[in-house]
mmCIF file of C-alpha atoms in Angstrom:
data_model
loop_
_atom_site.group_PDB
_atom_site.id
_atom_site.type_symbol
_atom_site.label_atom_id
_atom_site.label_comp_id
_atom_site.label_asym_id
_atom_site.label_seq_id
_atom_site.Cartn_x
_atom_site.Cartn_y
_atom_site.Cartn_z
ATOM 1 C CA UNK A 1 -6.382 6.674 -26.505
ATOM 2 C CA UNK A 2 -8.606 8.956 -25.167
ATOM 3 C CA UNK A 3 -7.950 12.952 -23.398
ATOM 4 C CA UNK A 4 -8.566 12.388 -19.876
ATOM 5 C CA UNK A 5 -9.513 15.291 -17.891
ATOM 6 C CA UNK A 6 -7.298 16.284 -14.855
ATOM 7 C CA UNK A 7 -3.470 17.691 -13.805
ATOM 8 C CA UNK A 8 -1.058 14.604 -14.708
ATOM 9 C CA UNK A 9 0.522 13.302 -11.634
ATOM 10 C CA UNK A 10 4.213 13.684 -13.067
ATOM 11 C CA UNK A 11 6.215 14.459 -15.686
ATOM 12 C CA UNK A 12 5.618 11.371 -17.429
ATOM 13 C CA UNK A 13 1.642 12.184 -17.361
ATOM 14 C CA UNK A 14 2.548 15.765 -19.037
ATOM 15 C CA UNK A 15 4.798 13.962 -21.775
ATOM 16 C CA UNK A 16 2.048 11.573 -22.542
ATOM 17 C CA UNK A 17 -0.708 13.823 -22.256
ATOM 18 C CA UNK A 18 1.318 15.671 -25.226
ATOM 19 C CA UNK A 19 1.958 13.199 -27.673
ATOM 20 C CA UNK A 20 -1.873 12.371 -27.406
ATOM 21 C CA UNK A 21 -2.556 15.935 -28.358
ATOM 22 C CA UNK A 22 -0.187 15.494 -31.054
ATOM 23 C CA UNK A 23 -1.471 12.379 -32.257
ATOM 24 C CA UNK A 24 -5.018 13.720 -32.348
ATOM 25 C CA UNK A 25 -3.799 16.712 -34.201
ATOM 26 C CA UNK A 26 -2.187 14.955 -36.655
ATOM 27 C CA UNK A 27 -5.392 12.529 -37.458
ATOM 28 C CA UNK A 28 -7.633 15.194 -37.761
ATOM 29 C CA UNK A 29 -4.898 17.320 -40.147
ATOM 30 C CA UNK A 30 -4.953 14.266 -42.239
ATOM 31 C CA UNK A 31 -8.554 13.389 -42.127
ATOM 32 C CA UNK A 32 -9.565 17.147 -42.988
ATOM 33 C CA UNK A 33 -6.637 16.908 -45.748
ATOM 34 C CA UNK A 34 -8.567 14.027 -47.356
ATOM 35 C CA UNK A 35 -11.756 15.722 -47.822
ATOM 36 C CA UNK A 36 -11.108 18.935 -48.957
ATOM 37 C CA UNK A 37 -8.870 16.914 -51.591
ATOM 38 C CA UNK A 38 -12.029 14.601 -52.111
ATOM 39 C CA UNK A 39 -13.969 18.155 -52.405
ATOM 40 C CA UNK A 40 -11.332 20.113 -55.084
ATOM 41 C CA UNK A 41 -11.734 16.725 -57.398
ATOM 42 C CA UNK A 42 -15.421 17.136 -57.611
ATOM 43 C CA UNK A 43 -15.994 20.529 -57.579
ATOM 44 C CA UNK A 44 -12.465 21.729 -58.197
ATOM 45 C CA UNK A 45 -12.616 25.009 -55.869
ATOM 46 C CA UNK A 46 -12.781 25.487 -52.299
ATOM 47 C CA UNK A 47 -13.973 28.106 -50.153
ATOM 48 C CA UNK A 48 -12.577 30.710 -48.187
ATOM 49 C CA UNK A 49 -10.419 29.873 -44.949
ATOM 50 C CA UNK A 50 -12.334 31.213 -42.458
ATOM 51 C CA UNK A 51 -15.520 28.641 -43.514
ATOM 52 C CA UNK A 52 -13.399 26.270 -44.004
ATOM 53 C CA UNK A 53 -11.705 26.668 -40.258
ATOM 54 C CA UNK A 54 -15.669 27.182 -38.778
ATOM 55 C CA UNK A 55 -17.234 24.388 -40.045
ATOM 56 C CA UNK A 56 -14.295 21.954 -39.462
ATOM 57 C CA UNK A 57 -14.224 23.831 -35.865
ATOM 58 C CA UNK A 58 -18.083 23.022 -35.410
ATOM 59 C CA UNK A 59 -17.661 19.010 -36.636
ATOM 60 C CA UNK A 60 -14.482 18.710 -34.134
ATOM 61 C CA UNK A 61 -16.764 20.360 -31.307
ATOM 62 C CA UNK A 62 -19.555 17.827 -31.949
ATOM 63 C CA UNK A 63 -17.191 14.731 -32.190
ATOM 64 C CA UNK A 64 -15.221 15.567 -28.744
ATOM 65 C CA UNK A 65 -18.566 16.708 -27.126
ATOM 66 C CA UNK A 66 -20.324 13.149 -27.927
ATOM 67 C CA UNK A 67 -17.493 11.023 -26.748
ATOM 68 C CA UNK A 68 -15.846 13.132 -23.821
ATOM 69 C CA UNK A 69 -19.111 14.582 -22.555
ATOM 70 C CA UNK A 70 -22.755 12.655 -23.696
ATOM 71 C CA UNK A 71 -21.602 9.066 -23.867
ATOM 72 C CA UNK A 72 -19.711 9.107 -20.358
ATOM 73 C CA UNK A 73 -22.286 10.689 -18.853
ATOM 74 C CA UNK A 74 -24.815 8.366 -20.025
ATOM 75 C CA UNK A 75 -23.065 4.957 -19.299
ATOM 76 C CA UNK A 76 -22.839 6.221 -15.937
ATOM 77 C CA UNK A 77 -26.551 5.491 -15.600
ATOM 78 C CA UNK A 78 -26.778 2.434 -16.701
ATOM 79 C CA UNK A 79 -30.690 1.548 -15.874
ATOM 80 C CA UNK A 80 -31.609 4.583 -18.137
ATOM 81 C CA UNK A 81 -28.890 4.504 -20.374
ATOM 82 C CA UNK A 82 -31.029 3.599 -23.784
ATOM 83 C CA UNK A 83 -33.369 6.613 -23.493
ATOM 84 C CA UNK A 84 -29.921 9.324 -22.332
ATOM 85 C CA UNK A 85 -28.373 8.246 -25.057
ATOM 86 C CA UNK A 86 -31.395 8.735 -27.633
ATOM 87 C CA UNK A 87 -32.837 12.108 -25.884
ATOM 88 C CA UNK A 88 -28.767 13.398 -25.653
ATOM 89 C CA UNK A 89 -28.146 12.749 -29.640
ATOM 90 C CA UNK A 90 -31.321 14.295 -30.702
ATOM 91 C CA UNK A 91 -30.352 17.833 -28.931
ATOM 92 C CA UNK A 92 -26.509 17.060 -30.525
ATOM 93 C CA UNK A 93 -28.145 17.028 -33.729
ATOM 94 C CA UNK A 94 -30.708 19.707 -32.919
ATOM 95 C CA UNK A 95 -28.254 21.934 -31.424
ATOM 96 C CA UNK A 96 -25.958 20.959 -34.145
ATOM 97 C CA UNK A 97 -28.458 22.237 -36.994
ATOM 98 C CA UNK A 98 -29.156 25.206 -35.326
ATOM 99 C CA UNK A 99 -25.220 26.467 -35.028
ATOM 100 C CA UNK A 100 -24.689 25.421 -38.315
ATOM 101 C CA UNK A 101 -27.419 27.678 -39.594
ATOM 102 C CA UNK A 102 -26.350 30.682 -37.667
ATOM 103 C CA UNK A 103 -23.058 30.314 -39.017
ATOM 104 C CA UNK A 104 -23.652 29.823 -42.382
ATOM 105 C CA UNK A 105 -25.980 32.948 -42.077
ATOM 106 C CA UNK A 106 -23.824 34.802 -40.315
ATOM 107 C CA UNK A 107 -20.288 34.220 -43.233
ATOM 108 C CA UNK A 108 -23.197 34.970 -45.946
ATOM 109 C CA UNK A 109 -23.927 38.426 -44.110
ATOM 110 C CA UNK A 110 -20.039 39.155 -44.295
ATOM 111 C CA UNK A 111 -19.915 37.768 -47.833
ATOM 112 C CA UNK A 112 -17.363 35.389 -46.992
ATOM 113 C CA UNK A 113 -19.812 32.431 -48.564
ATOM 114 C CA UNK A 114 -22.755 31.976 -49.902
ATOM 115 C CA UNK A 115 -25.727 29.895 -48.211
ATOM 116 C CA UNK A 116 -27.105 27.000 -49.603
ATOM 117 C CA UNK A 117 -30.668 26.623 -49.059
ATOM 118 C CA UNK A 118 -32.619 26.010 -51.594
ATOM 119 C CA UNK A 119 -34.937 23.893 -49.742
ATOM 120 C CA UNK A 120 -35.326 21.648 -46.715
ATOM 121 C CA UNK A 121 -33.769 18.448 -48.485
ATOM 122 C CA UNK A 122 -31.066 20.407 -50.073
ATOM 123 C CA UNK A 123 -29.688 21.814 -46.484
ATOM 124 C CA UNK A 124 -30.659 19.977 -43.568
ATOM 125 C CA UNK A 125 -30.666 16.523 -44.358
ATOM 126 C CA UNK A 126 -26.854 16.653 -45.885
ATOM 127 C CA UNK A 127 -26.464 18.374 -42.433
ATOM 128 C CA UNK A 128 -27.729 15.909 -40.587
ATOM 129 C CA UNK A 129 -25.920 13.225 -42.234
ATOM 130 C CA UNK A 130 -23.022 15.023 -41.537
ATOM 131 C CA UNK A 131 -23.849 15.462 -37.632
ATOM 132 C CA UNK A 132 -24.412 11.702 -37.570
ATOM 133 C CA UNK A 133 -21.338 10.968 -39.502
ATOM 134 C CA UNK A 134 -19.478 12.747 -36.522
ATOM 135 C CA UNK A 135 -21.309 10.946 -33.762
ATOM 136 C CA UNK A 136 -20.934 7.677 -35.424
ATOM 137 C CA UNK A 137 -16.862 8.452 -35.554
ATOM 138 C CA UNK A 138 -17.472 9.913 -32.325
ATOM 139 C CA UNK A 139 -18.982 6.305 -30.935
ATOM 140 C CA UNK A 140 -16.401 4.550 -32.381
ATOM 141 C CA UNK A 141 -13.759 6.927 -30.690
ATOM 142 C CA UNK A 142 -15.545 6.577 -27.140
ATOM 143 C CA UNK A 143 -15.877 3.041 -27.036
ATOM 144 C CA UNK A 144 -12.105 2.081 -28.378
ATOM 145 C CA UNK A 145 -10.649 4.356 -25.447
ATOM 146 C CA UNK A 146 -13.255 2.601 -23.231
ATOM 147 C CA UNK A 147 -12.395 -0.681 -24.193
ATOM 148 C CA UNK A 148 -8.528 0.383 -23.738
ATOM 149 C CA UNK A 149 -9.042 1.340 -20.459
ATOM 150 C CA UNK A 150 -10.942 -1.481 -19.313
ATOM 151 C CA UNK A 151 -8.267 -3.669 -20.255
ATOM 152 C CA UNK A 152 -5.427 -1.953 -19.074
ATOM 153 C CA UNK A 153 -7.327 -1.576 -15.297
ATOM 154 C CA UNK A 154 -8.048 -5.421 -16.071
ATOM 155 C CA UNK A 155 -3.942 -5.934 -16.227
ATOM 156 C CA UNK A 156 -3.387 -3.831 -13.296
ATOM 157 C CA UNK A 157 -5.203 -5.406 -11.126
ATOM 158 C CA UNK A 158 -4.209 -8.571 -12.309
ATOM 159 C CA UNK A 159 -0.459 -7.401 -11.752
ATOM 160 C CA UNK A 160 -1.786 -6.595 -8.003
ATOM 161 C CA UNK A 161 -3.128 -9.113 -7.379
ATOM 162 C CA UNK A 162 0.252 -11.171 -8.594
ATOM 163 C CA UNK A 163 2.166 -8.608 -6.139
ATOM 164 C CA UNK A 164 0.011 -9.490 -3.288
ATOM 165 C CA UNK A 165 -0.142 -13.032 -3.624
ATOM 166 C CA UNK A 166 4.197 -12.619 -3.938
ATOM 167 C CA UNK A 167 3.894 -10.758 -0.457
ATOM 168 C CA UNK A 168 1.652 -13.422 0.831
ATOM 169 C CA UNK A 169 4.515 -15.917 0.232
ATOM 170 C CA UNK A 170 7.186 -13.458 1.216
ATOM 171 C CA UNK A 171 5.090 -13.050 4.620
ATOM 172 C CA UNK A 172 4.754 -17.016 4.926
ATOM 173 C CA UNK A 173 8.484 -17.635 4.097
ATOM 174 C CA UNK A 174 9.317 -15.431 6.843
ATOM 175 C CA UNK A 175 6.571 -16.585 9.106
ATOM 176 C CA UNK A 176 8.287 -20.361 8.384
ATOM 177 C CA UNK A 177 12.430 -18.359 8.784
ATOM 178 C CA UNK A 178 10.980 -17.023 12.341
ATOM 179 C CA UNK A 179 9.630 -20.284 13.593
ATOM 180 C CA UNK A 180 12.261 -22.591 12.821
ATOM 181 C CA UNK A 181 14.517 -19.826 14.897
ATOM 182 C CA UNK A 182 12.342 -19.918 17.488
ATOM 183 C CA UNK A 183 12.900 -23.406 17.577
ATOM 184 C CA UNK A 184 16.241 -23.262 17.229
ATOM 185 C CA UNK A 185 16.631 -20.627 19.992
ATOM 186 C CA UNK A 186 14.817 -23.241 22.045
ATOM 187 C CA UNK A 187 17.868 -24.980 22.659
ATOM 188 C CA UNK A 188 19.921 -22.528 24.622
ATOM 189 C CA UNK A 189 16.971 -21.932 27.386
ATOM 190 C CA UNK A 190 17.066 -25.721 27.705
ATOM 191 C CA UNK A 191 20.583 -25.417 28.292
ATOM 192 C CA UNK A 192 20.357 -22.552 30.635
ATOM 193 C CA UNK A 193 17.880 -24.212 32.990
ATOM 194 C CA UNK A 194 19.669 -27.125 32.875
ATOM 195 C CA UNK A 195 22.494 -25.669 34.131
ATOM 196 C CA UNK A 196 20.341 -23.454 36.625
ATOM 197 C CA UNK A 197 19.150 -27.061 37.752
ATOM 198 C CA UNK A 198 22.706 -28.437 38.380
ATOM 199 C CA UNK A 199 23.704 -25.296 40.061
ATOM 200 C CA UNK A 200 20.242 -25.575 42.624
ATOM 201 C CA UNK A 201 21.459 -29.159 43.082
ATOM 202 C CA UNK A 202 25.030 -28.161 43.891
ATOM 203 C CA UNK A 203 24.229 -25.397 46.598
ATOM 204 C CA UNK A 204 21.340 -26.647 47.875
ATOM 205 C CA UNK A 205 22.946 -28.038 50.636
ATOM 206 C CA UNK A 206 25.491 -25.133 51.119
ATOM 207 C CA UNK A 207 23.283 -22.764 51.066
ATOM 208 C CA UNK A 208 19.436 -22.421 51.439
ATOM 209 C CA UNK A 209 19.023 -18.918 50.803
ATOM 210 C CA UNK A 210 21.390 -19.109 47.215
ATOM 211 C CA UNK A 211 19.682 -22.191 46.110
ATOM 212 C CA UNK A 212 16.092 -20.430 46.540
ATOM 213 C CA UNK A 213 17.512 -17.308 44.719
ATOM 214 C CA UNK A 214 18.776 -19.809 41.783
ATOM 215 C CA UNK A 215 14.983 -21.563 41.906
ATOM 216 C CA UNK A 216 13.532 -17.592 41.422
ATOM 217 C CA UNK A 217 15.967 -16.718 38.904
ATOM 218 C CA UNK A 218 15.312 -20.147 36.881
ATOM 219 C CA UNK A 219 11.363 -18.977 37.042
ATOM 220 C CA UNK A 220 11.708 -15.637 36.316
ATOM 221 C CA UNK A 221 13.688 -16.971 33.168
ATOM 222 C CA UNK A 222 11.064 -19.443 32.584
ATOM 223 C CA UNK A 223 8.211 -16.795 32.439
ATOM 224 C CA UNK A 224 10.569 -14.733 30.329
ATOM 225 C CA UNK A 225 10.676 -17.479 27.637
ATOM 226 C CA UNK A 226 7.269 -18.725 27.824
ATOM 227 C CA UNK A 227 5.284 -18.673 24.786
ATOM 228 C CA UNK A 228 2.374 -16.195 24.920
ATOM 229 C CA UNK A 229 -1.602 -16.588 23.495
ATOM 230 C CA UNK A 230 -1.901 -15.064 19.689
ATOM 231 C CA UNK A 231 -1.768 -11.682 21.217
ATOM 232 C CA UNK A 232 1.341 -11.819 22.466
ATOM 233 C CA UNK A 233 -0.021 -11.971 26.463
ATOM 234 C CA UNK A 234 0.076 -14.245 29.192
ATOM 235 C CA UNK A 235 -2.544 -13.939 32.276
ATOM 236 C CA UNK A 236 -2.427 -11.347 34.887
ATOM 237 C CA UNK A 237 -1.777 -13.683 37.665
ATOM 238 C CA UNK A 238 1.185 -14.363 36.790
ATOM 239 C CA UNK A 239 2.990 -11.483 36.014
ATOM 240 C CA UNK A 240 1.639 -10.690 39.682
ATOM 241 C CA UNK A 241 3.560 -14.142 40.661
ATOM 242 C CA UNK A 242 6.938 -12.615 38.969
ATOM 243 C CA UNK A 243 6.887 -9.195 40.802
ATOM 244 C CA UNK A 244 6.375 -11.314 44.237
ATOM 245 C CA UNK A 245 9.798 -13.344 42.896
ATOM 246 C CA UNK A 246 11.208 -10.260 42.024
ATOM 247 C CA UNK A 247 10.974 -9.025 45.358
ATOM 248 C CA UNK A 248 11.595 -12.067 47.007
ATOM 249 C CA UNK A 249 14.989 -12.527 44.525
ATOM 250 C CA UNK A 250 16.017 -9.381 45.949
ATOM 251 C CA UNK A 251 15.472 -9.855 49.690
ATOM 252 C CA UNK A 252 17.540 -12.596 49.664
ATOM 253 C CA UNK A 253 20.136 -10.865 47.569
ATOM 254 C CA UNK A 254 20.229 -8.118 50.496
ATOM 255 C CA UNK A 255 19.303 -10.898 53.401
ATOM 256 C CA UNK A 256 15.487 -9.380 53.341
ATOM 257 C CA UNK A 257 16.293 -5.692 54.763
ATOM 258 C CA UNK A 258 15.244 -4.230 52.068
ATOM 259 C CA UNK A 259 11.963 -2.090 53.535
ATOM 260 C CA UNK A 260 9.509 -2.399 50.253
ATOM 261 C CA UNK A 261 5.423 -2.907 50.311
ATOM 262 C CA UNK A 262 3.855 -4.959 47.642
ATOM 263 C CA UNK A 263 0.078 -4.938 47.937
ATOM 264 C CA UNK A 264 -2.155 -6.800 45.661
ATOM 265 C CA UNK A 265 -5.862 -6.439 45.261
ATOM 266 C CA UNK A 266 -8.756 -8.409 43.687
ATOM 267 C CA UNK A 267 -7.942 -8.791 39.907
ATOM 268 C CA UNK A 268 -10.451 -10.325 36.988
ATOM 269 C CA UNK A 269 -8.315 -13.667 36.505
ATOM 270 C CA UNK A 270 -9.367 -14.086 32.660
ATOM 271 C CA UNK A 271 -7.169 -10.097 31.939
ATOM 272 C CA UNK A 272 -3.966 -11.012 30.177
ATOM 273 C CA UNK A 273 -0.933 -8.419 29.941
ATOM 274 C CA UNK A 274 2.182 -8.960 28.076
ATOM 275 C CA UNK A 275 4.977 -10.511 29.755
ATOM 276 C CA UNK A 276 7.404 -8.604 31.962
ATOM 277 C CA UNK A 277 5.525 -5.210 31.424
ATOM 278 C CA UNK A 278 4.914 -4.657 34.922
ATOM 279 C CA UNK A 279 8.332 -6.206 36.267
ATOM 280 C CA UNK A 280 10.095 -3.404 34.373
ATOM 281 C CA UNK A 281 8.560 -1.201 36.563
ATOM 282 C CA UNK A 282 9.595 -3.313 39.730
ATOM 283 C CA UNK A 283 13.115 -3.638 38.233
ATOM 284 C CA UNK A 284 13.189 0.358 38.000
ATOM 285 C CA UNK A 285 12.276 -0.070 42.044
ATOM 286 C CA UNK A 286 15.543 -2.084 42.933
ATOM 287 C CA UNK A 287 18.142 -0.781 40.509
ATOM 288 C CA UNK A 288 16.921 3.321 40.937
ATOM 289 C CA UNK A 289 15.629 3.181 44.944
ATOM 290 C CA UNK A 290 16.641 4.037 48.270
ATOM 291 C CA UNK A 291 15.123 1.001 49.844
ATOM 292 C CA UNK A 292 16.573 1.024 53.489
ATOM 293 C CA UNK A 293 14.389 3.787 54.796
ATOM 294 C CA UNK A 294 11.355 1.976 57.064
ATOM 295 C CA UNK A 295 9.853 5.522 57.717
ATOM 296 C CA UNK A 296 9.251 6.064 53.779
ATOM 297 C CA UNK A 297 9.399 2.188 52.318
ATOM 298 C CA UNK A 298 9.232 1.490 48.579
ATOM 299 C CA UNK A 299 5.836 0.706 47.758
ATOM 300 C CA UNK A 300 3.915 -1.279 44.809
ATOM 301 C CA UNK A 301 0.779 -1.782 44.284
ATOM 302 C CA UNK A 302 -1.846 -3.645 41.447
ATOM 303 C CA UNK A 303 -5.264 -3.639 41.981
ATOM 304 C CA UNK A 304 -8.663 -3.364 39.788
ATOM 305 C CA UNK A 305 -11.095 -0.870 40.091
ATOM 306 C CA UNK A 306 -13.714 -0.274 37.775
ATOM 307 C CA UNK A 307 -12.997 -2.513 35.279
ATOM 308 C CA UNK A 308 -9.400 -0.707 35.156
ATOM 309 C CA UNK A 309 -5.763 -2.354 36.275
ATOM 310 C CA UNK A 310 -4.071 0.108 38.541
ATOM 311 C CA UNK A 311 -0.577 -0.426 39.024
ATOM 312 C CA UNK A 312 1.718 2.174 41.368
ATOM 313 C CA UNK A 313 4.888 1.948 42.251
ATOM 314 C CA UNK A 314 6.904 4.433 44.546
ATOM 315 C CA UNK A 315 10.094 4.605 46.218
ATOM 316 C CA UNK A 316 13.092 7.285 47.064
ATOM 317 C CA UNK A 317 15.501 8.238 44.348
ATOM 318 C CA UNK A 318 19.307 6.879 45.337
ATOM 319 C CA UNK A 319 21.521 7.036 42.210
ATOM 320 C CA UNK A 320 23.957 4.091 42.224
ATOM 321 C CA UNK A 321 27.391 4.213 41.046
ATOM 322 C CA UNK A 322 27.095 2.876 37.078
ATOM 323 C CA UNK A 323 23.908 4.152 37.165
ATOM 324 C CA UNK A 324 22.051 7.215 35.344
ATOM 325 C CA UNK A 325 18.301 8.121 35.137
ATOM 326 C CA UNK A 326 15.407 5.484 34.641
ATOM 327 C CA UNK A 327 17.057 4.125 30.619
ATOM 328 C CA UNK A 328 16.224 2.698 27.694
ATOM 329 C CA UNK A 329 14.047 -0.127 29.818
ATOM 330 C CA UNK A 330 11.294 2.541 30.527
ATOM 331 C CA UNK A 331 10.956 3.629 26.996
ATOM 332 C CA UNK A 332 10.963 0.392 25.471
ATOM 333 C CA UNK A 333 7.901 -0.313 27.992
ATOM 334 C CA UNK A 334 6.430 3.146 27.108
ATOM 335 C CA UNK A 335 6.895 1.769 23.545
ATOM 336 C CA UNK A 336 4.865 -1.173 24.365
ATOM 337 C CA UNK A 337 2.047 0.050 25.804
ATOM 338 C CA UNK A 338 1.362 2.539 23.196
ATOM 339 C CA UNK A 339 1.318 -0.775 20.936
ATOM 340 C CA UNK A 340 -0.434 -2.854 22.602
ATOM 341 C CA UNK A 341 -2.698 -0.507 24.549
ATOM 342 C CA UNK A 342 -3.244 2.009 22.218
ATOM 343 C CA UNK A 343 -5.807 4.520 23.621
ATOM 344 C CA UNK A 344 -6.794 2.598 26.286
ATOM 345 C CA UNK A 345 -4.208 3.185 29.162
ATOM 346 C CA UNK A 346 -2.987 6.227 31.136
ATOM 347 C CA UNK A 347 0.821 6.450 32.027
ATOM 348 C CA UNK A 348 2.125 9.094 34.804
ATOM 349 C CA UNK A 349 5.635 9.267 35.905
ATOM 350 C CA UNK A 350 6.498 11.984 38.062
ATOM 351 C CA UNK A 351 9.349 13.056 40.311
ATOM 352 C CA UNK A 352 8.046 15.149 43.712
ATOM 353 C CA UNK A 353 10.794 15.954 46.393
ATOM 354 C CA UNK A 354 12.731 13.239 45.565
ATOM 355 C CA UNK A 355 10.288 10.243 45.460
ATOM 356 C CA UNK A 356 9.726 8.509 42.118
ATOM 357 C CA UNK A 357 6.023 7.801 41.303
ATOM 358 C CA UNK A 358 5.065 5.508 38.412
ATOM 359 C CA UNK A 359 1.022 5.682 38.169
ATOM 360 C CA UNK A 360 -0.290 2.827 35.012
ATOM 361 C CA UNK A 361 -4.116 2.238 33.993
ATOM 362 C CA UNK A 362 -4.566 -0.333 31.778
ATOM 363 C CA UNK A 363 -8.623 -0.487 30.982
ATOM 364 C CA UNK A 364 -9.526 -4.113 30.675
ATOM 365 C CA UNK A 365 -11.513 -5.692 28.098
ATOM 366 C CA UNK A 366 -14.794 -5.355 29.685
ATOM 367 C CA UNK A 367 -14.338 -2.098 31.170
ATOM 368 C CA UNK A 368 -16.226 0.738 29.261
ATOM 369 C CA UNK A 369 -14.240 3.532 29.762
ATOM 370 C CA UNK A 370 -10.626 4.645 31.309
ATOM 371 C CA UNK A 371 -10.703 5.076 34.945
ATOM 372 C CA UNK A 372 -8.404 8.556 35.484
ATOM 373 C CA UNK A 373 -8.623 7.609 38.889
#
């Protein structure tokens, strides 16, 4: 186990973090135990303390330096990793030579020991040894925690991999739960227009006008229910064909008095929208307006201009009885667009002496920018 460098994440990082300490203290208590005991047998003295604590202190330094410091740096560059490694031990054992000689000269100036150099052989090639006995430890220190890790990011992202392939089944298994409902749901629009269909063919010859509203309700529901691309859209046209029934549904609901303008321009047929986005909007119209005024009508408009889909609609505020502001159906379509038209549409509702003003830019796919008209 290796001392990484870094603030632990959590308390379980700090506890950790500690018992490595601990364990590393305890190794080196015991490994420095062993050979001053191996030293007393032979020579059956030791020295004082204080070069006891400095020499151990310089060994330590060179062991944590070689495996926390040279050897990560070096494997880093792999494609001159030979020649780091060879150039970085030299200085270790240069530098490592060099501190060891000021020391020992400096506790033989305080007469705490005595220095041993008698000649080259006799000092610095026991000293040497020792500096490569260190870096071999060191080595072996560096690449065990190396290996450790390895394995233990190998496992993780093994385990992650087993987590994502478990969502990736979750995901299908719902994916397969949600289609089988859709199916199943399937049924009860079946019903419904069947029974739409035996009302039509009940009234028809009662009433004209009810059995036209029943054949604009039963397509309205029909567009409703109709399955969309992979994007959850359905083309422009027709959304355009469900405001006109809409209006038309209404008319005959108020025996066509009601005094509203719906203009419709020159639209890029391929420009898809999702369903009922737009007939919110229209909805708002009948179920917030003041729609028998023929000197200020209800208007709305869709048109494309610059590669951008204006729609406006406007018409006098009338509260109904039952009725309070503009509801939850406007911010669910707010909520929409901001999904599905993130960034790329402009939405402005505004209230001026009592007429209503809903003002939507959608840019189309081929557009390059936003038209802020």
């Amino acid at each position: 186990m290796g001392i990484e460098a870094g603030k632990p994440k959590n308390g379980r990082g700090v506890y950790s973090r500690t018992r490595i300490i601990y364990a590393h203290i305890i190794v080196w208590a015991i490994f420095i135990t062993y050979e001053l005991s191996a030293l007393y047998y032979i020579v059956a003295h030791f020295t004082s303390p204080l070069d006891i604590a400095i020499h151990y202190g310089l060994n330590i330094s060179l062991f944590y330096f070689n495996a926390l410091v040279l050897f990560p740096k070096a494997y880093k560059s792999k494609s001159i990793l030979q020649l780091k490694l060879f150039v970085g031990i030299i200085l270790e054992i240069i530098i490592y030579l060099t501190l060891l000689y000021s020391l020992d000269r400096f506790l033989a100036f305080l007469n705490i020991s005595v220095l041993q150099f008698k000649s080259f052989n006799a000092y610095v090639v026991p000293s040497t040894y020792r500096a490569f006995f260190m870096i071999l430890m060191s080595t072996g220190y560096w690449l065990g925690t190396y290996l450790l890790k390895s394995r233990i990011e190998i496992d993780s992202l093994i385990q992650q991999q087993l987590e994502d392939k478990n969502e990736q089944l979750e995901l299908q298994r719902k994916i397969i739960i949600s289609e089988n409902a859709f199916l199943k749901a399937q049924i009860n629009p079946h019903f419904l227009f069947n029974s739409l269909s035996f009302i039509y063919n009940t009234i028809h010859k009662l009433s004209a006008s009810a059995a036209e509203a029943v054949i604009l309700l039963s397509d309205i529901t029909r567009y409703a229910l109709r399955k969309t691309d992979a994007s959850g859209r359905l083309p422009i046209h027709e959304e355009v064909e469900q405001i006109s029934n809409l209006i038309e549904l209404n008319q005959l609901r108020f025996n066509g008095e009601l005094k509203i303008q719906f203009n419709v321009g020159l639209i890029t047929p391929s420009f898809t929208i999702p369903p009922l986005l737009l007939v919110s909007f229209v909805e708002n119209v009948f179920k917030y307006g003041k729609l028998d005024d023929a000197a200020t009508p209800a208007m709305v408009s869709i048109k494309e201009v610059a590669g951008v889909l204006q729609f406006r609609t406007q018409n006098i505020i009338q509260k109904r009885k039952g009725t309070v502001g503009h509801g939850v159906g406007l911010e669910n379509t707010q909520l929409r667009l901001n999904n599905i038209f993130p960034d790329k549409h402009r939405l402005d509702i505004s209230t001026s002496e009592n007429i209503y003003t809903i003002e939507l830019d959608i840019q189309m796919s081929h557009a390059e920018e936003l038209y802020t008209g």
